[in-house]
Coordinates of C-alpha atoms and ligand atoms in Angstrom, one line a residue:
X21 CA 100.8 95.6 87.7
X22 CA 103.9 93.7 87.2
X23 CA 105.5 94.9 84.1
X24 CA 109.0 94.7 85.6
X25 CA 110.5 92.8 88.4
X26 CA 113.7 91.8 90.1
X27 CA 115.5 88.5 89.2
X28 CA 115.0 87.5 92.8
X29 CA 117.2 84.4 93.1
X30 CA 119.9 86.1 91.1
X31 CA 120.0 88.9 93.6
X32 CA 120.1 86.5 96.4
X33 CA 123.1 84.8 94.8
X34 CA 124.7 88.1 94.3
X35 CA 124.0 89.0 97.9
X36 CA 126.6 86.5 99.0
X37 CA 129.1 87.7 96.4
X38 CA 129.0 91.4 96.3
X39 CA 128.5 93.9 99.2
X40 CA 124.9 95.1 99.1
X41 CA 124.1 98.8 98.8
X42 CA 120.5 99.0 99.9
X43 CA 120.1 102.4 98.3
X44 CA 121.1 101.1 94.9
X45 CA 118.8 98.1 94.9
X46 CA 115.8 98.2 92.6
X47 CA 112.6 99.0 94.4
X48 CA 110.4 96.2 93.4
X49 CA 110.3 92.7 94.8
X50 CA 108.8 90.4 92.4
X51 CA 109.7 87.0 91.0
X52 CA 109.8 86.2 87.3
X53 CA 108.2 83.1 86.0
X54 CA 111.6 81.4 85.8
X55 CA 112.4 82.4 89.4
X56 CA 109.1 80.9 90.6
X57 CA 109.6 77.8 88.5
X58 CA 113.0 77.3 90.1
X59 CA 111.6 77.6 93.6
X60 CA 108.6 75.4 92.7
X61 CA 111.0 72.7 91.5
X62 CA 112.6 72.4 94.9
X63 CA 109.3 72.8 96.9
X64 CA 108.2 69.8 98.9
X65 CA 106.0 67.5 96.8
X66 CA 102.3 68.2 96.8
X67 CA 99.5 65.8 96.1
X68 CA 99.3 65.4 92.3
X69 CA 96.7 67.7 90.8
X70 CA 97.8 68.0 87.3
X71 CA 94.2 67.7 85.9
X72 CA 92.4 69.8 88.5
X73 CA 93.1 73.5 89.0
X74 CA 94.4 74.5 92.4
X75 CA 91.8 76.5 94.4
X76 CA 93.2 79.7 96.0
X77 CA 91.1 81.6 98.5
X78 CA 91.0 84.6 100.8
X79 CA 89.6 83.9 104.2
X80 CA 86.4 85.9 104.5
X81 CA 83.2 85.9 106.5
X82 CA 80.3 84.0 105.0
X83 CA 77.3 86.0 103.7
X84 CA 74.1 85.0 105.4
X85 CA 70.8 86.4 104.2
X86 CA 68.7 87.9 107.0
X87 CA 66.1 85.6 108.6
X88 CA 63.0 85.3 106.5
X89 CA 64.7 86.0 103.2
X90 CA 64.1 83.9 100.1
X91 CA 66.4 83.3 97.2
X92 CA 69.0 83.4 95.8
X93 CA 68.1 84.3 92.4
X94 CA 71.3 84.1 90.4
X95 CA 72.1 85.9 87.2
X96 CA 75.3 85.6 85.1
X97 CA 76.1 89.2 84.3
X98 CA 79.3 88.8 82.3
X99 CA 81.5 86.0 81.0
X100 CA 84.8 87.0 79.4
X101 CA 88.2 85.7 78.6
X102 CA 90.9 88.3 79.4
X103 CA 93.9 87.6 77.1
X104 CA 95.8 90.7 75.8
X105 CA 93.6 93.3 77.4
X106 CA 96.1 95.8 78.6
X107 CA 95.3 99.4 77.6
X108 CA 92.2 98.1 75.7
X109 CA 88.5 99.0 76.5
X110 CA 86.9 97.2 79.4
X111 CA 84.8 94.1 78.8
X112 CA 81.1 95.3 79.0
X113 CA 77.7 93.8 79.2
X114 CA 74.3 95.6 79.3
X115 CA 72.7 95.5 82.7
X116 CA 69.0 95.8 83.7
X117 CA 67.5 94.4 86.9
X118 CA 67.0 90.7 86.7
X119 CA 63.3 89.6 86.2
X120 CA 63.2 88.0 89.7
X121 CA 63.8 91.5 91.2
X122 CA 60.8 92.8 89.3
X123 CA 58.8 89.8 90.5
X124 CA 59.7 90.7 94.1
X125 CA 58.3 94.2 93.7
X126 CA 61.2 95.7 91.8
X127 CA 62.2 98.1 94.5
X128 CA 65.7 98.3 96.0
X129 CA 64.2 97.8 99.5
X130 CA 63.0 94.3 98.4
X131 CA 66.6 93.2 98.3
X132 CA 67.7 91.8 101.7
X133 CA 71.1 90.6 100.5
X134 CA 73.0 91.1 97.2
X135 CA 76.2 89.1 96.6
X136 CA 78.5 89.7 93.6
X137 CA 80.5 86.6 92.8
X138 CA 83.7 86.8 90.7
X139 CA 84.9 83.4 89.6
X140 CA 87.9 82.9 87.4
X141 CA 90.4 80.4 86.2
X142 CA 93.8 80.8 84.6
X143 CA 96.2 78.2 83.2
X144 CA 99.7 78.8 82.1
X145 CA 102.2 81.4 83.2
X146 CA 101.0 84.7 84.4
X147 CA 101.5 87.5 86.8
X148 CA 98.9 88.8 89.2
X149 CA 96.8 91.6 87.7
X150 CA 94.5 94.2 89.2
X151 CA 90.9 94.4 88.0
X152 CA 87.8 96.4 88.7
X153 CA 84.1 95.8 88.2
X154 CA 81.8 98.9 87.7
X155 CA 78.1 99.2 87.3
X156 CA 76.9 102.4 85.6
X157 CA 80.4 103.8 86.4
X158 CA 80.2 103.0 90.2
X159 CA 82.9 100.6 91.3
X160 CA 81.5 97.4 92.9
X161 CA 84.6 95.3 93.4
X162 CA 88.4 95.7 93.0
X163 CA 90.5 92.7 93.1
X164 CA 93.8 91.2 92.3
X165 CA 93.9 88.0 90.2
X166 CA 95.5 84.7 91.5
X167 CA 98.9 83.9 90.1
X168 CA 98.7 80.4 88.5
X169 CA 101.2 77.8 89.8
X170 CA 103.4 77.0 86.8
X171 CA 103.5 73.2 87.1
X172 CA 99.8 72.6 87.5
X173 CA 96.5 72.6 85.8
X174 CA 96.1 76.3 86.7
X175 CA 94.3 78.1 89.3
X176 CA 90.6 78.7 90.2
X177 CA 89.4 81.3 92.6
X178 CA 86.1 82.8 93.7
X179 CA 85.3 86.1 95.5
X180 CA 81.9 86.7 97.0
X181 CA 81.3 90.3 98.0
X182 CA 78.3 91.7 99.8
X183 CA 77.1 94.4 97.5
X184 CA 73.7 95.1 99.2
X185 CA 74.8 98.8 99.7
X186 CA 74.5 99.2 96.0
X187 CA 70.9 98.0 96.0
X188 CA 69.6 101.3 94.4
X189 CA 71.9 100.8 91.4
X190 CA 71.0 97.1 91.1
X191 CA 67.3 98.0 91.1
X192 CA 67.5 101.1 88.9
X193 CA 65.1 100.7 85.9
X194 CA 67.3 102.5 83.3
X195 CA 69.4 99.9 81.6
X196 CA 73.1 100.5 82.2
X197 CA 76.5 98.9 81.6
X198 CA 78.5 96.5 83.6
X199 CA 82.2 97.0 82.9
X200 CA 85.2 94.9 83.9
X201 CA 88.8 96.0 83.3
X202 CA 91.6 93.5 83.8
X203 CA 94.8 94.7 82.2
X204 CA 96.5 91.4 81.2
X205 CA 99.5 90.9 78.9
X206 CA 99.9 87.7 77.0
X207 CA 103.1 87.0 75.2
X208 CA 105.4 84.0 74.5
X209 CA 106.5 83.7 78.1
X210 CA 103.4 84.9 80.0
X211 CA 100.7 82.7 78.4
X212 CA 97.9 82.8 81.1
X213 CA 94.5 83.9 80.0
X214 CA 92.0 84.7 82.7
X215 CA 88.5 83.3 82.2
X216 CA 86.1 85.1 84.4
X217 CA 82.4 85.0 85.3
X218 CA 80.6 87.7 87.2
X219 CA 77.3 86.5 88.8
X220 CA 74.8 88.4 90.9
X221 CA 73.0 86.5 93.7
X222 CA 69.9 88.3 95.1
X223 CA 67.9 87.4 98.2
X224 CA 64.6 89.1 98.9
X225 CA 62.5 89.9 101.9
X226 CA 58.8 89.2 102.1
X227 CA 56.8 92.3 101.9
X228 CA 56.1 94.6 103.6
X229 CA 59.6 96.1 103.8
X230 CA 60.9 96.9 107.3
X231 CA 60.1 100.3 108.7
X232 CA 62.6 102.8 107.4
X233 CA 65.7 103.5 109.5
X234 CA 66.7 107.0 108.4
X235 CA 70.3 107.1 107.2
X236 CA 71.0 103.4 107.8
X237 CA 70.7 100.6 105.2
X238 CA 71.6 101.1 101.5
X239 CA 71.6 104.6 100.1
X240 CA 68.8 105.8 97.9
X241 CA 71.3 106.8 95.1
X242 CA 74.9 105.9 94.3
X243 CA 76.7 108.5 92.2
X244 CA 80.0 107.4 90.5
X245 CA 83.0 109.6 90.7
X246 CA 85.1 107.8 88.1
X247 CA 86.1 108.1 84.5
X248 CA 83.4 107.5 81.9
X249 CA 83.2 104.9 79.2
X250 CA 84.4 104.6 76.5
X251 CA 88.0 104.4 77.4
X252 CA 91.0 102.1 76.9
X253 CA 91.7 101.4 80.6
X254 CA 89.9 101.0 84.0
X255 CA 87.4 103.6 85.0
X256 CA 89.7 104.6 87.9
X257 CA 91.7 107.8 87.9
X258 CA 95.5 107.4 87.7
X259 CA 97.6 109.3 90.2
X260 CA 101.3 109.1 89.5
X261 CA 102.9 111.5 91.9
X262 CA 102.4 113.9 94.8
X263 CA 101.2 116.7 92.5
X264 CA 98.6 114.7 90.5
X265 CA 95.0 115.8 91.2
X266 CA 92.1 113.6 90.0
X267 CA 88.9 115.5 90.0
X268 CA 85.2 114.8 89.4
X269 CA 82.4 117.3 89.5
X270 CA 79.1 116.4 91.2
X271 CA 75.7 118.0 91.8
X272 CA 73.9 116.7 94.9
X273 CA 70.1 116.5 94.8
X274 CA 68.4 119.1 97.1
X275 CA 66.6 116.4 99.1
X276 CA 69.8 114.7 100.3
X277 CA 70.0 114.3 104.0
X278 CA 73.0 111.9 104.3
X279 CA 76.1 111.6 102.1
X280 CA 79.0 109.2 102.3
X281 CA 81.9 109.0 100.0
X282 CA 83.3 105.5 99.5
X283 CA 86.9 105.5 98.2
X284 CA 88.4 102.6 96.2
X285 CA 92.2 102.6 95.8
X286 CA 95.1 100.3 94.8
X287 CA 98.8 101.0 94.3
X288 CA 101.1 99.5 91.7
X289 CA 104.5 99.6 90.0
X290 CA 106.8 101.9 91.9
X291 CA 104.4 102.2 94.8
X292 CA 103.3 98.6 95.2
X293 CA 105.5 98.3 98.3
X294 CA 105.2 102.0 99.4
X295 CA 105.7 101.0 103.0
X296 CA 109.3 100.0 102.6
X297 CA 110.4 103.2 100.9
X298 CA 113.2 104.8 102.9
X299 CA 114.5 106.9 100.1
X300 CA 112.7 109.5 98.1
X301 CA 109.2 110.2 99.3
X302 CA 109.5 107.9 102.3
X303 CA 107.0 105.2 103.4
X304 CA 103.9 107.3 104.4
X305 CA 100.9 107.6 102.1
X306 CA 97.6 109.4 102.5
X307 CA 94.8 109.6 100.1
X308 CA 93.2 113.1 100.5
X309 CA 89.7 114.0 99.5
X310 CA 88.9 117.7 99.0
X311 CA 85.7 119.3 98.1
X312 CA 86.0 122.8 96.5
X313 CA 89.5 122.9 97.9
X314 CA 88.7 121.9 101.5
X315 CA 89.9 118.7 103.0
X316 CA 86.9 116.6 104.0
X317 CA 88.6 113.4 105.0
X318 CA 91.5 111.1 104.3
X319 CA 92.3 107.4 103.8
X320 CA 95.4 105.8 105.3
X321 CA 95.3 102.5 103.4
X322 CA 95.7 98.9 104.6
X323 CA 98.9 97.5 103.1
X324 CA 97.5 94.8 100.8
X325 CA 100.1 92.5 99.4
X326 CA 99.0 91.2 96.0
X327 CA 99.3 87.5 95.1
X328 CA 102.6 87.9 93.3
X329 CA 104.1 90.2 95.9
X330 CA 107.3 89.5 97.9
X331 CA 107.2 85.7 97.1
X332 CA 104.1 84.2 95.4
X333 CA 104.5 81.0 97.3
X334 CA 103.6 82.8 100.5
X335 CA 100.0 83.3 99.1
X336 CA 99.1 79.8 98.1
X337 CA 96.5 78.7 98.6
X338 CA 95.5 81.3 101.2
X339 CA 96.0 84.7 99.6
X340 CA 96.9 87.9 101.5
X341 CA 94.3 89.8 103.5
X342 CA 92.3 92.1 101.2
X343 CA 94.1 90.9 98.0
X344 CA 91.2 89.2 96.3
X345 CA 88.7 91.8 97.5
X346 CA 90.4 95.1 98.2
X347 CA 88.9 97.2 101.0
X348 CA 87.1 100.5 100.3
X349 CA 87.0 103.4 102.8
X350 CA 84.2 105.6 103.8
X351 CA 84.2 109.4 104.4
X352 CA 81.0 110.9 105.9
X353 CA 80.0 114.1 104.1
X354 CA 76.7 114.9 105.9
X355 CA 78.4 117.7 108.0
X356 CA 79.3 119.3 104.7
X357 CA 75.8 119.3 103.2
X358 CA 75.6 123.1 104.0
X359 CA 78.1 123.5 101.1
X360 CA 76.7 120.9 98.8
X361 CA 72.9 121.5 98.8
X362 CA 73.0 124.7 96.7
X363 CA 72.2 122.9 93.4
X364 CA 75.6 123.9 92.0
X365 CA 78.4 121.7 90.7
X366 CA 81.1 120.9 93.3
X367 CA 84.6 119.6 92.6
X368 CA 85.7 116.5 94.4
X369 CA 89.5 116.1 94.2
X370 CA 91.7 113.1 95.1
X371 CA 95.4 113.4 95.7
X372 CA 97.9 110.9 97.2
X373 CA 100.5 112.4 99.6
X374 CA 104.1 111.2 98.6
X375 CA 102.7 109.1 95.8
X376 CA 104.9 107.4 93.2
X377 CA 103.7 105.9 90.0
X378 CA 100.9 104.5 90.1
X379 CA 97.7 104.7 92.2
X380 CA 94.3 103.9 90.9
X381 CA 91.6 105.8 92.8
X382 CA 87.9 106.4 92.3
X383 CA 84.8 106.8 94.5
X384 CA 81.1 106.3 94.9
X385 CA 78.9 109.0 96.5
X386 CA 76.2 107.3 98.5
X387 CA 73.2 109.6 99.0
X388 CA 70.1 109.2 101.3
X389 CA 67.2 111.2 100.0
X390 CA 64.2 112.6 101.9
X391 CA 61.1 111.2 100.1
X392 CA 59.0 114.1 101.3
X393 CA 60.8 116.9 99.6
X394 CA 63.8 119.2 99.6
X395 CA 65.9 120.3 102.4
X396 CA 64.8 123.7 103.7
X397 CA 68.2 124.7 104.6
X398 CA 71.7 123.5 105.7
X399 CA 74.8 125.1 107.1
X400 CA 78.2 124.5 108.5
X401 CA 78.8 125.0 112.2
X402 CA 82.5 124.1 112.6
X403 CA 85.4 122.7 110.7
X404 CA 88.9 121.8 111.8
X405 CA 91.5 120.2 109.6
X406 CA 95.0 121.0 110.9
X407 CA 97.9 120.1 108.6
X408 CA 99.3 116.6 108.6
X409 CA 101.7 116.1 111.5
X410 CA 104.5 113.9 110.3
X411 CA 108.1 113.4 111.4
X412 CA 111.0 111.2 110.2
X413 CA 114.1 110.2 112.2
X414 CA 117.0 108.3 110.9
X415 CA 119.7 106.5 112.8
X416 CA 122.6 105.7 110.5
X417 CA 124.6 102.7 111.8
X418 CA 126.9 102.4 108.9
X419 CA 126.9 103.0 105.1
X420 CA 124.2 100.4 104.5
X421 CA 122.8 100.1 107.9
X422 CA 120.3 102.1 109.8
X423 CA 116.9 102.8 111.0
X424 CA 114.4 105.0 109.2
X425 CA 111.5 105.9 111.6
X426 CA 108.4 107.7 110.4
X427 CA 105.3 108.8 112.4
X428 CA 102.2 110.7 111.3
X429 CA 99.1 112.0 112.9
X430 CA 96.0 113.5 111.4
X431 CA 92.7 115.0 112.7
X432 CA 89.7 116.1 110.7
X433 CA 86.4 117.2 112.2
X434 CA 83.4 119.1 111.0
X435 CA 79.8 119.7 112.1
X436 CA 76.9 121.1 110.3
X437 CA 73.1 121.1 110.3
X438 CA 70.3 120.2 107.8
X439 CA 66.6 120.9 108.0
X440 CA 64.4 118.4 106.1
X441 CA 60.7 117.8 105.9
X442 CA 60.9 114.3 107.4
X443 CA 63.4 114.7 110.2
X444 CA 63.3 118.3 111.1
X445 CA 66.5 120.1 112.0
X446 CA 69.4 117.8 112.9
X447 CA 73.1 118.3 113.4
X448 CA 75.8 116.0 112.0
X449 CA 79.4 115.7 113.2
X450 CA 82.2 113.9 111.5
X451 CA 85.5 113.1 113.2
X452 CA 88.6 111.3 111.9
X453 CA 91.7 110.7 114.1
X454 CA 94.6 108.7 112.6
X455 CA 98.0 107.6 113.8
X456 CA 100.8 105.9 111.9
X457 CA 104.2 104.5 112.8
X458 CA 106.7 102.9 110.4
X459 CA 110.2 101.5 111.1
X460 CA 112.5 100.4 108.3
X461 CA 115.7 98.7 109.3
X462 CA 118.5 98.1 106.8
X463 CA 121.5 95.9 107.7
X464 CA 124.4 94.7 105.7
X465 CA 123.3 91.1 105.6
X466 CA 119.7 92.0 104.6
X467 CA 118.8 92.0 101.0
X468 CA 115.6 94.0 101.6
X469 CA 114.9 96.3 104.5
X470 CA 112.9 94.9 107.4
X471 CA 109.6 96.8 107.8
X472 CA 107.2 97.2 110.7
X473 CA 104.2 99.4 110.3
X474 CA 101.0 100.1 112.2
X475 CA 98.1 102.4 111.3
X476 CA 95.3 103.3 113.6
X477 CA 92.2 105.0 112.2
X478 CA 89.2 106.1 114.1
X479 CA 86.2 107.7 112.4
X480 CA 82.8 108.6 113.7
X481 CA 79.6 110.1 112.3
X482 CA 76.9 111.3 114.8
X483 CA 73.7 112.7 113.6
X484 CA 71.0 113.7 116.1
X485 CA 67.8 115.9 116.2
X486 CA 65.7 117.0 119.1
X487 CA 64.3 113.5 119.4
X488 CA 67.7 111.9 119.9
X489 CA 70.1 110.0 117.7
X490 CA 69.0 109.7 114.1
X491 CA 71.9 107.5 113.3
X492 CA 75.5 107.1 114.4
X493 CA 78.4 105.1 113.1
X494 CA 81.9 104.6 114.5
X495 CA 84.8 102.6 113.3
X496 CA 88.1 101.8 114.9
X497 CA 90.6 100.1 112.6
X498 CA 94.1 98.9 113.2
X499 CA 96.3 97.8 110.3
X500 CA 99.6 96.0 110.9
X501 CA 102.4 94.9 108.6
X502 CA 105.7 93.2 109.3
X503 CA 108.0 92.2 106.4
X504 CA 111.4 90.6 106.3
X505 CA 113.2 89.3 103.2
X506 CA 116.9 88.4 103.8
X507 CA 119.8 86.1 103.8
X508 CA 120.3 84.2 107.0
X509 CA 122.6 81.4 108.1
X510 CA 125.2 82.0 105.6
X511 CA 127.8 79.3 106.1
X512 CA 129.8 79.8 103.0
X513 CA 130.3 82.1 100.1
X514 CA 127.3 80.7 98.2
X515 CA 125.5 78.6 100.8
X516 CA 122.8 80.3 102.8
X517 CA 119.1 80.5 103.4
X518 CA 117.0 83.1 101.8
X519 CA 114.2 83.7 104.3
X520 CA 110.9 85.6 103.8
X521 CA 108.5 86.5 106.6
X522 CA 105.3 88.5 106.4
X523 CA 102.7 89.3 109.0
X524 CA 99.5 91.1 108.2
X525 CA 96.8 92.2 110.7
X526 CA 93.4 93.8 109.9
X527 CA 91.3 94.6 113.0
X528 CA 88.2 96.6 113.2
X529 CA 85.4 97.4 115.6
X530 CA 82.3 99.0 114.2
X531 CA 79.3 100.3 116.0
X532 CA 76.1 101.7 114.4
X533 CA 73.0 103.1 116.1
X534 CA 69.7 104.1 114.7
X535 CA 66.2 104.9 116.1
X536 CA 65.4 101.3 116.7
X537 CA 68.6 100.0 118.3
X538 CA 72.3 99.4 117.7
X539 CA 74.6 96.8 116.4
X540 CA 78.3 96.2 116.8
X541 CA 80.7 94.0 114.9
X542 CA 84.3 93.1 115.5
X543 CA 86.6 91.6 113.0
X544 CA 90.2 90.4 113.6
X545 CA 92.0 88.8 110.8
X546 CA 95.7 88.1 111.1
X547 CA 98.1 86.2 108.8
X548 CA 101.6 85.1 109.3
X549 CA 103.7 83.3 106.6
X550 CA 107.3 82.4 106.0
X551 CA 109.2 80.6 103.3
X552 CA 112.9 79.6 103.4
X553 CA 114.9 78.7 100.3
X554 CA 118.2 77.0 101.0
X555 CA 121.1 77.5 98.7
X556 CA 124.1 75.3 98.4
X557 CA 127.0 76.1 96.1
X558 CA 124.8 78.8 94.6
X559 CA 121.9 76.4 93.7
X560 CA 118.5 76.4 95.3
X561 CA 118.2 73.0 96.9
X562 CA 115.3 73.1 99.3
X563 CA 112.2 75.2 99.8
X564 CA 110.3 75.0 103.0
X565 CA 108.2 76.7 105.6
X566 CA 109.2 74.2 108.2
X567 CA 111.6 76.3 110.3
X568 CA 109.4 79.3 110.5
X569 CA 105.9 79.1 111.7
X570 CA 102.9 79.5 109.4
X571 CA 99.7 80.1 111.2
X572 CA 97.6 81.0 108.2
X573 CA 94.6 83.2 108.5
X574 CA 92.4 83.4 111.5
X575 CA 89.1 85.1 110.9
X576 CA 87.2 85.2 114.2
X577 CA 84.2 87.3 113.6
X578 CA 81.6 88.2 116.1
X579 CA 78.4 90.1 115.5
X580 CA 76.1 91.3 118.2
X581 CA 73.1 93.5 118.1
X582 CA 70.6 94.7 120.6
X583 CA 68.2 97.4 121.4
Ligands
NAG115 C1 81.4 80.6 83.3 O1 80.1 80.3 83.0 C2 80.0 79.4 81.9 C3 78.5 79.2 81.6 O2 77.8 78.8 82.7 C4 80.7 78.1 82.2 O3 80.7 77.2 81.1 C5 82.2 78.4 82.6 O4 82.8 77.2 83.0 C6 82.2 79.4 83.7 N1 83.6 79.8 83.9 C7 84.1 80.0 85.1 C8 85.5 80.4 85.2 O5 83.5 79.8 86.2
NAG116 C1 119.7 79.1 111.2 O1 120.6 78.2 111.9 C2 120.2 77.9 113.2 C3 121.3 77.1 113.9 O2 121.6 76.0 113.1 C4 118.8 77.2 113.3 O3 118.4 77.0 114.6 C5 117.8 78.1 112.6 O4 116.6 77.4 112.5 C6 118.3 78.5 111.2 N1 117.3 79.4 110.6 C7 117.0 79.4 109.4 C8 116.0 80.4 109.0 O5 117.4 78.6 108.6

């Protein structure tokens, strides 16, 4: 992820000496180990902790098993030390369902909550690295590692992810493989080795299982759309530019009555900070999913800042939203079953609009199957996917000054019908509406452009038959980013403050309805952080967050349900 970087302090020093041409600055904003060490050296003293690793964490909602559950039954799935693992095969371990799952009846429906726990430590000097965890080729977790503080006993972090939606994979009788790829590089300067454990915690419900809620709850099958082992890399596809197409072919079982594609993605190297790109391909990115050439849905990603991004000291100990547990994105394919239920192979293609090197993308196809037999028929009713509507305006204010303003809008909708033995004939509609706005401001005195970006994404799946709603799901998401890195309060040739400010916002409202009721959930997570480094006579003398506000992360979550 971080094979090259900008000597950050040096550029700050140069900022006061030479006129800055924004266009000629390198794209990446990363600190080397010696840069971080220099800043750590002037950071306010912390409680001594030289024998205990520092704990970093991402604020997240706790996982609570549903009332009446028992457990957990915990199984260590894999334990591995990732030293020089870059471009090597993933670490693997054979997986078969833990004995306690068999004791609880063995079926996926016996699982009331499944939590995948990633716990790792690292000591020494190391960058942040991206990693993925796959079970039978289906991605379960993508994360970024913590960057260990240099003058310390290292770092320790834990991610707990609700993986109940993969219950069918966890309970599948055929033994399969758990794979973890974490591309780490160890050399004389970067010495940190990541020691990681992957543990599965299962909670069970007392029999009998709850009455089935068609289309809600975990899918009956999860089909991976990823690269297959053996390979010397992650199982993700690599997309390096606008023209790259990653494809997977898939055959959908004839008794499928609901299909949802879950897309995992992350961006690195030249596109790690895609949102501040005012040259070349601009700051807008869209992951497109096409089936047999038709666009079925898109992802406009949340701007995750990895733990080494912009300034690693911003992300200690509370890491950036989504960085330890990257979000995945759902595209409902039920309205397209008319195309997919013919028993033939279909091609699913992933592209990234405006991409620069590198995006890692793969997906899981979640399928709900009618236990009583095959679909009699299915068909498309309507489909509308007008071209992306995007515009850019620039306002030059001087050779290195200016505003770069980008907007984008997108609409996708489809409807289709399916006839199945259990649910009769039903119609499914799928709607996506997205809006995007990005402003990049460059000024003479600014080392990096100032960026403000918001993304609004609405998606809805409605499925109904003559008896009413079979299931419905709606999500309204709002992603916000503000970023400033610059030189302020320059009093002298080489005396100034290097200021960094980042705000991230992740908000979503979700509503789901089924035959027996509805639930709604709202999540609002916002994070604001700032660090200042004071320079006098060209030397970093102070590091603080005193003058700027740091509010940390606020995760009010509210869950309501009713009938
Ligand atoms: C991983 O598990 C082993 C065995 O329980 C334990 O000794 C080790 O400390 C664990 N490592 C981490 C990083 O949790
Ligand atoms: C810049 O200087 C002004 C006036 O001394 C002060 O109020 C402000 O906090 C300083 N800002 C930073 C980021 O140092």
